[in-house]
Amino acid sequence: MQHDDDHHHDHDHDHEHDNRFSEMQARVRALETVLTQKGLIDPAAIDAIVETYETKIGPRNGVRVVAKAWTEPDFAEWLKRDATAAIASLGYTGRQGEHMRAVFNTSDTHNLIVCTLCSCYPWTVLGLPPVWYKAPPYRARAVIDPRGVLAEFGVTLPETMKIRVWDSTAELRYLVIPERPDGTEDLDAAQLADLVTRDAMIGTGLARLPEMAR
Amino acid sequence: MNAHDTKSLLILSPGLPKSREGEPAFAEPWQAEAFAMTVHLHERGVFSWSEWAEVLSQELYKPGRRADAADYYDCWVAALSRLITELSITSTANLEMLTRKWQHAAEATPHGKPIRMENASNL
């Protein structure tokens, strides 16, 4: 589902039955339920422990996808056409068989991904979702006021830049391919990878400039 | 209690997948949640580290494991489930029932709404 910032809402997808828990997700929820009922765990404490790892698990897979798209036009084309297969070719596949779509930033369009439900995040390429991504303010406001949200992330785009907001579903997840910064023609894929941040792949940031890296 | 010590202890769990920096690595969020619950239960003294390590090892050495070890956290969840049943915190049947109930709840929840157990009854 796609939301443009002119408030055009495209609802041509059927979302009736797109929530599914994998066997393991459901098992973990069951454990959490029992342990909470018995007073043995406090869900907030669990979240706090998970959060300590969130920042440490870098979205290294996604970074490789972006750097490869920047350096290999054939791969970029494949990524545009069939992101699921192109990403799987690097060995990054979800266990739930979710489909991926890569959305490319251009000189006139900026892409932003959101999910109104916290479970829809491209884990295979971005690792664990940041806390703000799961928080209701981002989920609600990214659709209504993407420019305002971007400004809070320190990203100010020209008025003429179109912003597209992509709402992830359980079956289809998005990855933003940021624009390759100017002045990076001499860098190889490994050096380019240092310029790609997690936020750039969500759309709440831009790729870093070479002088900002390291 | 120093949570840091406990965490480093759980990091000694046999075969735990780690990043280059030596931090636990998770492929999916439920794995981090399972890890966090175990850390928390251990911190609260529900079981000792040696009790945990033994049950986990048994699960990890069961036949039929994947060669690429991608099912590591499946074993982890099986070990945690078994340990808390052995400690009489719950029963296997209850865990199974809750697992199915969560699957129903997910299916009965429209996209964009939080998945809650109560939603299972809407099916």
CSV table of C-alpha atoms in Angstrom, one decimal:
chain,number,residue,atom,x,y,z
A,1,MET,CA,0.0,0.0,0.0
A,2,GLN,CA,1.3,3.4,-0.9
A,3,HIS,CA,0.6,6.8,0.5
A,4,ASP,CA,1.6,9.9,-1.4
A,5,ASP,CA,2.0,13.1,0.4
A,6,ASP,CA,-0.9,14.6,-1.5
A,7,HIS,CA,-3.1,12.5,0.7
A,8,HIS,CA,-4.0,10.1,-2.0
A,9,HIS,CA,-4.5,6.8,-0.3
A,10,ASP,CA,-4.3,3.7,-2.4
A,11,HIS,CA,-6.4,0.9,-1.0
A,12,ASP,CA,-6.5,-1.6,-3.7
A,13,HIS,CA,-4.9,-4.3,-1.7
A,14,ASP,CA,-7.0,-6.7,0.4
A,15,HIS,CA,-5.7,-6.6,4.0
A,16,GLU,CA,-8.2,-8.9,5.5
A,17,HIS,CA,-6.0,-11.8,6.3
A,18,ASP,CA,-2.5,-10.6,6.2
A,19,ASN,CA,-1.5,-11.2,9.8
A,20,ARG,CA,0.2,-14.4,10.5
A,21,PHE,CA,2.5,-15.6,13.3
A,22,SER,CA,5.1,-18.1,12.4
A,23,GLU,CA,5.1,-21.2,14.6
A,24,MET,CA,8.1,-19.7,16.5
A,25,GLN,CA,6.6,-16.2,16.9
A,26,ALA,CA,3.5,-17.8,18.4
A,27,ARG,CA,5.5,-20.1,20.7
A,28,VAL,CA,7.5,-17.1,22.1
A,29,ARG,CA,4.2,-15.2,22.6
A,30,ALA,CA,2.8,-18.2,24.5
A,31,LEU,CA,5.9,-18.4,26.8
A,32,GLU,CA,5.6,-14.7,27.4
A,33,THR,CA,1.9,-15.0,28.3
A,34,VAL,CA,2.5,-17.8,30.8
A,35,LEU,CA,5.5,-16.2,32.4
A,36,THR,CA,3.7,-12.8,32.7
A,37,GLN,CA,0.6,-14.5,34.1
A,38,LYS,CA,2.8,-16.2,36.7
A,39,GLY,CA,4.4,-12.9,37.6
A,40,LEU,CA,7.8,-14.2,36.6
A,41,ILE,CA,8.5,-11.7,33.9
A,42,ASP,CA,7.6,-8.1,33.4
A,43,PRO,CA,7.1,-7.4,29.6
A,44,ALA,CA,8.7,-3.9,30.1
A,45,ALA,CA,11.9,-5.5,31.4
A,46,ILE,CA,12.0,-7.9,28.4
A,47,ASP,CA,11.6,-4.9,26.0
A,48,ALA,CA,14.4,-3.1,27.9
A,49,ILE,CA,16.8,-6.1,27.4
A,50,VAL,CA,15.9,-6.4,23.8
A,51,GLU,CA,16.5,-2.7,23.3
A,52,THR,CA,20.0,-3.0,24.6
A,53,TYR,CA,20.7,-5.3,21.6
A,54,GLU,CA,18.8,-3.4,19.1
A,55,THR,CA,21.5,-0.8,18.6
A,56,LYS,CA,24.2,-3.4,18.5
A,57,ILE,CA,22.7,-5.5,15.8
A,58,GLY,CA,23.6,-3.5,12.8
A,59,PRO,CA,21.6,-3.7,9.5
A,60,ARG,CA,24.7,-5.0,7.8
A,61,ASN,CA,22.8,-7.1,5.3
A,62,GLY,CA,20.9,-4.1,3.9
A,63,VAL,CA,24.0,-2.1,3.7
A,64,ARG,CA,25.5,-4.7,1.3
A,65,VAL,CA,22.4,-4.7,-0.8
A,66,VAL,CA,22.6,-0.9,-1.2
A,67,ALA,CA,26.3,-0.8,-1.9
A,68,LYS,CA,25.9,-3.6,-4.6
A,69,ALA,CA,23.0,-1.7,-6.2
A,70,TRP,CA,25.2,1.4,-6.3
A,71,THR,CA,28.1,-0.3,-8.0
A,72,GLU,CA,26.5,-2.9,-10.2
A,73,PRO,CA,23.8,-1.6,-12.5
A,74,ASP,CA,22.7,-5.1,-13.4
A,75,PHE,CA,22.0,-5.9,-9.7
A,76,ALA,CA,20.2,-2.5,-9.3
A,77,GLU,CA,17.9,-3.5,-12.3
A,78,TRP,CA,17.2,-6.9,-10.8
A,79,LEU,CA,16.5,-5.3,-7.4
A,80,LYS,CA,14.0,-3.0,-9.1
A,81,ARG,CA,12.3,-5.8,-10.9
A,82,ASP,CA,12.4,-8.6,-8.3
A,83,ALA,CA,13.8,-7.5,-5.0
A,84,THR,CA,12.9,-10.7,-3.2
A,85,ALA,CA,15.1,-12.8,-5.6
A,86,ALA,CA,17.9,-10.2,-5.8
A,87,ILE,CA,18.2,-10.0,-2.1
A,88,ALA,CA,17.8,-13.8,-1.7
A,89,SER,CA,20.8,-14.2,-4.1
A,90,LEU,CA,22.9,-12.7,-1.3
A,91,GLY,CA,21.7,-15.3,1.1
A,92,TYR,CA,19.2,-13.0,3.0
A,93,THR,CA,15.9,-14.7,3.1
A,94,GLY,CA,13.1,-14.4,5.6
A,95,ARG,CA,11.8,-17.6,7.1
A,96,GLN,CA,8.2,-16.6,6.6
A,97,GLY,CA,8.7,-16.1,2.9
A,98,GLU,CA,7.7,-12.4,2.9
A,99,HIS,CA,8.3,-10.5,-0.3
A,100,MET,CA,10.6,-7.6,-0.6
A,101,ARG,CA,10.3,-4.5,-2.7
A,102,ALA,CA,13.2,-2.0,-3.1
A,103,VAL,CA,12.1,1.6,-3.6
A,104,PHE,CA,14.7,3.8,-5.1
A,105,ASN,CA,15.2,7.5,-4.1
A,106,THR,CA,15.7,9.7,-7.1
A,107,SER,CA,16.4,13.4,-7.6
A,108,ASP,CA,12.7,14.2,-7.4
A,109,THR,CA,11.3,11.4,-5.2
A,110,HIS,CA,12.1,10.5,-1.6
A,111,ASN,CA,10.8,7.2,-0.1
A,112,LEU,CA,9.8,6.5,3.5
A,113,ILE,CA,8.7,3.2,5.0
A,114,VAL,CA,6.4,2.7,7.8
A,115,CYS,CA,4.2,0.0,9.3
A,116,THR,CA,1.1,0.6,11.3
A,117,LEU,CA,1.9,-2.8,12.9
A,118,CYS,CA,5.3,-3.3,14.6
A,119,SER,CA,6.0,-6.7,13.1
A,120,CYS,CA,6.2,-5.6,9.5
A,121,TYR,CA,9.8,-4.6,9.1
A,122,PRO,CA,12.4,-6.2,6.8
A,123,TRP,CA,14.3,-8.0,9.4
A,124,THR,CA,16.4,-9.9,7.0
A,125,VAL,CA,18.0,-6.8,5.7
A,126,LEU,CA,17.6,-4.3,8.6
A,127,GLY,CA,17.9,-6.4,11.7
A,128,LEU,CA,15.7,-5.4,14.7
A,129,PRO,CA,13.4,-2.4,14.3
A,130,PRO,CA,14.3,0.7,16.2
A,131,VAL,CA,12.0,1.7,19.1
A,132,TRP,CA,10.6,4.8,17.3
A,133,TYR,CA,9.6,2.7,14.3
A,134,LYS,CA,7.4,0.6,16.5
A,135,ALA,CA,6.0,3.7,18.4
A,136,PRO,CA,2.5,5.0,17.6
A,137,PRO,CA,3.6,8.6,16.9
A,138,TYR,CA,5.8,7.5,14.0
A,139,ARG,CA,3.3,5.0,12.7
A,140,ALA,CA,0.5,7.6,12.6
A,141,ARG,CA,2.4,10.7,11.6
A,142,ALA,CA,4.6,9.2,8.8
A,143,VAL,CA,1.5,8.9,6.7
A,144,ILE,CA,-0.2,12.2,7.6
A,145,ASP,CA,2.8,14.4,7.9
A,146,PRO,CA,5.9,12.8,6.3
A,147,ARG,CA,7.7,16.1,5.9
A,148,GLY,CA,7.2,17.0,9.5
A,149,VAL,CA,8.5,13.6,10.6
A,150,LEU,CA,11.6,13.9,8.3
A,151,ALA,CA,12.3,17.3,9.7
A,152,GLU,CA,12.4,15.8,13.2
A,153,PHE,CA,15.0,13.4,11.9
A,154,GLY,CA,17.0,16.3,10.6
A,155,VAL,CA,16.1,15.7,7.0
A,156,THR,CA,14.9,18.7,5.2
A,157,LEU,CA,13.9,18.1,1.6
A,158,PRO,CA,13.2,20.7,-1.1
A,159,GLU,CA,9.5,21.6,-1.5
A,160,THR,CA,9.5,20.2,-5.0
A,161,MET,CA,10.7,16.8,-3.7
A,162,LYS,CA,7.8,14.3,-3.8
A,163,ILE,CA,7.6,12.0,-0.7
A,164,ARG,CA,6.2,8.6,-1.1
A,165,VAL,CA,5.2,6.7,2.0
A,166,TRP,CA,5.1,2.9,1.8
A,167,ASP,CA,3.1,1.0,4.3
A,168,SER,CA,4.5,-2.4,4.9
A,169,THR,CA,2.3,-5.5,5.2
A,170,ALA,CA,2.9,-8.9,6.6
A,171,GLU,CA,3.5,-10.1,3.0
A,172,LEU,CA,5.3,-7.2,1.5
A,173,ARG,CA,8.2,-5.3,3.1
A,174,TYR,CA,10.1,-2.4,1.6
A,175,LEU,CA,13.7,-1.3,1.6
A,176,VAL,CA,14.7,2.2,0.6
A,177,ILE,CA,17.7,2.5,-1.7
A,178,PRO,CA,19.1,5.9,-0.9
A,179,GLU,CA,20.8,8.0,-3.6
A,180,ARG,CA,24.5,7.5,-3.9
A,181,PRO,CA,26.2,10.6,-2.6
A,182,ASP,CA,28.1,12.8,-5.0
A,183,GLY,CA,31.9,12.6,-5.0
A,184,THR,CA,31.9,8.8,-4.3
A,185,GLU,CA,32.9,7.6,-7.8
A,186,ASP,CA,36.3,6.4,-6.5
A,187,LEU,CA,34.9,4.4,-3.6
A,188,ASP,CA,34.6,0.6,-3.7
A,189,ALA,CA,31.6,-1.4,-2.4
A,190,ALA,CA,33.1,-1.8,1.1
A,191,GLN,CA,33.8,2.0,1.4
A,192,LEU,CA,30.4,2.8,0.1
A,193,ALA,CA,28.8,0.5,2.7
A,194,ASP,CA,30.1,2.8,5.4
A,195,LEU,CA,28.0,5.6,4.0
A,196,VAL,CA,24.7,3.6,4.3
A,197,THR,CA,22.9,3.9,7.6
A,198,ARG,CA,19.9,2.0,8.8
A,199,ASP,CA,17.8,5.2,8.8
A,200,ALA,CA,18.8,5.8,5.1
A,201,MET,CA,17.3,2.4,4.3
A,202,ILE,CA,14.1,3.3,6.2
A,203,GLY,CA,13.9,6.7,4.6
A,204,THR,CA,14.3,8.7,7.8
A,205,GLY,CA,17.8,9.6,6.8
A,206,LEU,CA,20.0,10.1,3.7
A,207,ALA,CA,23.3,8.3,2.9
A,208,ARG,CA,26.2,9.9,4.6
A,209,LEU,CA,28.8,12.0,2.7
A,210,PRO,CA,32.2,10.4,2.5
A,211,GLU,CA,33.7,13.1,4.8
A,212,MET,CA,31.1,12.2,7.5
A,213,ALA,CA,32.1,8.5,7.5
A,214,ARG,CA,34.8,7.4,9.9
B,1,MET,CA,22.0,-7.9,41.0
B,2,ASN,CA,24.3,-6.9,38.2
B,3,ALA,CA,22.5,-7.5,35.0
B,4,HIS,CA,25.7,-7.2,33.1
B,5,ASP,CA,27.2,-10.3,34.7
B,6,THR,CA,24.1,-12.3,34.0
B,7,LYS,CA,24.1,-11.3,30.4
B,8,SER,CA,27.7,-12.3,29.9
B,9,LEU,CA,26.9,-15.6,31.6
B,10,LEU,CA,24.0,-16.3,29.2
B,11,ILE,CA,26.4,-15.4,26.4
B,12,LEU,CA,28.3,-18.5,27.4
B,13,SER,CA,25.3,-20.6,26.3
B,14,PRO,CA,26.7,-23.4,24.1
B,15,GLY,CA,26.8,-22.5,20.4
B,16,LEU,CA,25.2,-19.1,20.8
B,17,PRO,CA,25.4,-17.2,17.4
B,18,LYS,CA,27.4,-14.0,17.9
B,19,SER,CA,28.3,-11.0,15.9
B,20,ARG,CA,31.9,-10.1,15.2
B,21,GLU,CA,31.8,-7.8,18.3
B,22,GLY,CA,30.9,-10.8,20.4
B,23,GLU,CA,27.3,-9.7,21.0
B,24,PRO,CA,24.4,-12.2,20.5
B,25,ALA,CA,23.1,-12.1,17.0
B,26,PHE,CA,19.5,-12.5,16.1
B,27,ALA,CA,17.9,-13.1,12.7
B,28,GLU,CA,14.4,-12.3,13.9
B,29,PRO,CA,12.9,-10.3,16.8
B,30,TRP,CA,11.3,-13.3,18.4
B,31,GLN,CA,14.8,-14.7,18.9
B,32,ALA,CA,15.8,-11.6,20.8
B,33,GLU,CA,12.7,-11.9,22.9
B,34,ALA,CA,13.3,-15.5,23.7
B,35,PHE,CA,16.9,-14.6,24.7
B,36,ALA,CA,15.7,-11.7,26.8
B,37,MET,CA,13.1,-13.8,28.6
B,38,THR,CA,15.8,-16.3,29.5
B,39,VAL,CA,18.1,-13.6,30.7
B,40,HIS,CA,15.4,-12.1,32.8
B,41,LEU,CA,14.3,-15.5,34.4
B,42,HIS,CA,17.8,-16.3,35.2
B,43,GLU,CA,18.4,-12.9,36.8
B,44,ARG,CA,15.4,-13.5,39.0
B,45,GLY,CA,16.8,-16.8,40.1
B,46,VAL,CA,14.1,-19.0,38.5
B,47,PHE,CA,16.8,-21.3,37.3
B,48,SER,CA,20.6,-21.5,37.5
B,49,TRP,CA,22.9,-21.1,34.6
B,50,SER,CA,24.0,-24.7,34.7
B,51,GLU,CA,20.4,-26.0,34.7
B,52,TRP,CA,19.8,-23.8,31.6
B,53,ALA,CA,23.0,-24.9,29.9
B,54,GLU,CA,22.2,-28.6,30.4
B,55,VAL,CA,18.6,-28.4,29.0
B,56,LEU,CA,19.8,-26.3,26.0
B,57,SER,CA,22.6,-28.7,25.2
B,58,GLN,CA,20.1,-31.6,25.2
B,59,GLU,CA,18.0,-29.7,22.7
B,60,LEU,CA,21.0,-28.7,20.6
B,61,TYR,CA,22.2,-32.3,20.3
B,62,LYS,CA,18.9,-33.8,19.3
B,63,PRO,CA,19.1,-35.6,16.0
B,64,GLY,CA,17.6,-33.8,12.9
B,65,ARG,CA,19.1,-30.4,13.5
B,66,ARG,CA,19.8,-28.2,10.4
B,67,ALA,CA,23.4,-28.4,9.2
B,68,ASP,CA,23.6,-24.6,9.0
B,69,ALA,CA,22.4,-24.2,12.6
B,70,ALA,CA,19.7,-21.8,11.5
B,71,ASP,CA,17.4,-23.6,14.0
B,72,TYR,CA,19.5,-22.6,17.0
B,73,TYR,CA,16.8,-20.4,18.5
B,74,ASP,CA,14.1,-23.1,17.8
B,75,CYS,CA,16.2,-25.3,20.1
B,76,TRP,CA,16.5,-22.3,22.5
B,77,VAL,CA,12.7,-21.9,22.7
B,78,ALA,CA,12.2,-25.7,23.1
B,79,ALA,CA,14.7,-25.7,25.9
B,80,LEU,CA,13.1,-22.8,27.7
B,81,SER,CA,9.6,-24.4,27.3
B,82,ARG,CA,10.9,-27.7,28.7
B,83,LEU,CA,12.7,-26.1,31.6
B,84,ILE,CA,9.7,-24.1,32.8
B,85,THR,CA,7.5,-27.3,32.4
B,86,GLU,CA,10.0,-29.3,34.5
B,87,LEU,CA,9.9,-26.5,37.1
B,88,SER,CA,6.1,-26.9,37.1
B,89,ILE,CA,5.6,-23.3,36.1
B,90,THR,CA,3.3,-24.5,33.3
B,91,SER,CA,2.3,-27.6,31.4
B,92,THR,CA,3.2,-28.6,27.8
B,93,ALA,CA,-0.5,-28.7,27.0
B,94,ASN,CA,-1.0,-25.2,28.3
B,95,LEU,CA,1.9,-23.9,26.2
B,96,GLU,CA,0.5,-25.6,23.1
B,97,MET,CA,-3.0,-24.2,23.7
B,98,LEU,CA,-1.6,-20.7,24.1
B,99,THR,CA,0.5,-21.1,20.9
B,100,ARG,CA,-2.5,-22.0,18.9
B,101,LYS,CA,-4.5,-19.2,20.5
B,102,TRP,CA,-1.9,-16.6,19.5
B,103,GLN,CA,-1.9,-17.9,15.9
B,104,HIS,CA,-5.7,-17.6,15.8
B,105,ALA,CA,-5.4,-14.1,17.3
B,106,ALA,CA,-2.9,-13.0,14.6
B,107,GLU,CA,-5.2,-14.3,11.8
B,108,ALA,CA,-8.2,-12.6,13.3
B,109,THR,CA,-6.5,-9.2,13.7
B,110,PRO,CA,-6.7,-6.8,10.7
B,111,HIS,CA,-3.5,-5.3,9.5
B,112,GLY,CA,-2.6,-2.2,11.4
B,113,LYS,CA,-4.2,-3.3,14.7
B,114,PRO,CA,-2.1,-4.7,17.6
B,115,ILE,CA,-2.4,-8.4,17.8
B,116,ARG,CA,-4.1,-9.2,21.2
B,117,MET,CA,-5.1,-12.6,22.6
B,118,GLU,CA,-8.7,-11.4,22.9
B,119,ASN,CA,-8.9,-11.1,19.1
B,120,ALA,CA,-8.8,-14.9,18.8
B,121,SER,CA,-12.4,-15.1,19.9
B,122,ASN,CA,-13.5,-13.0,16.9
B,123,LEU,CA,-12.8,-15.8,14.5
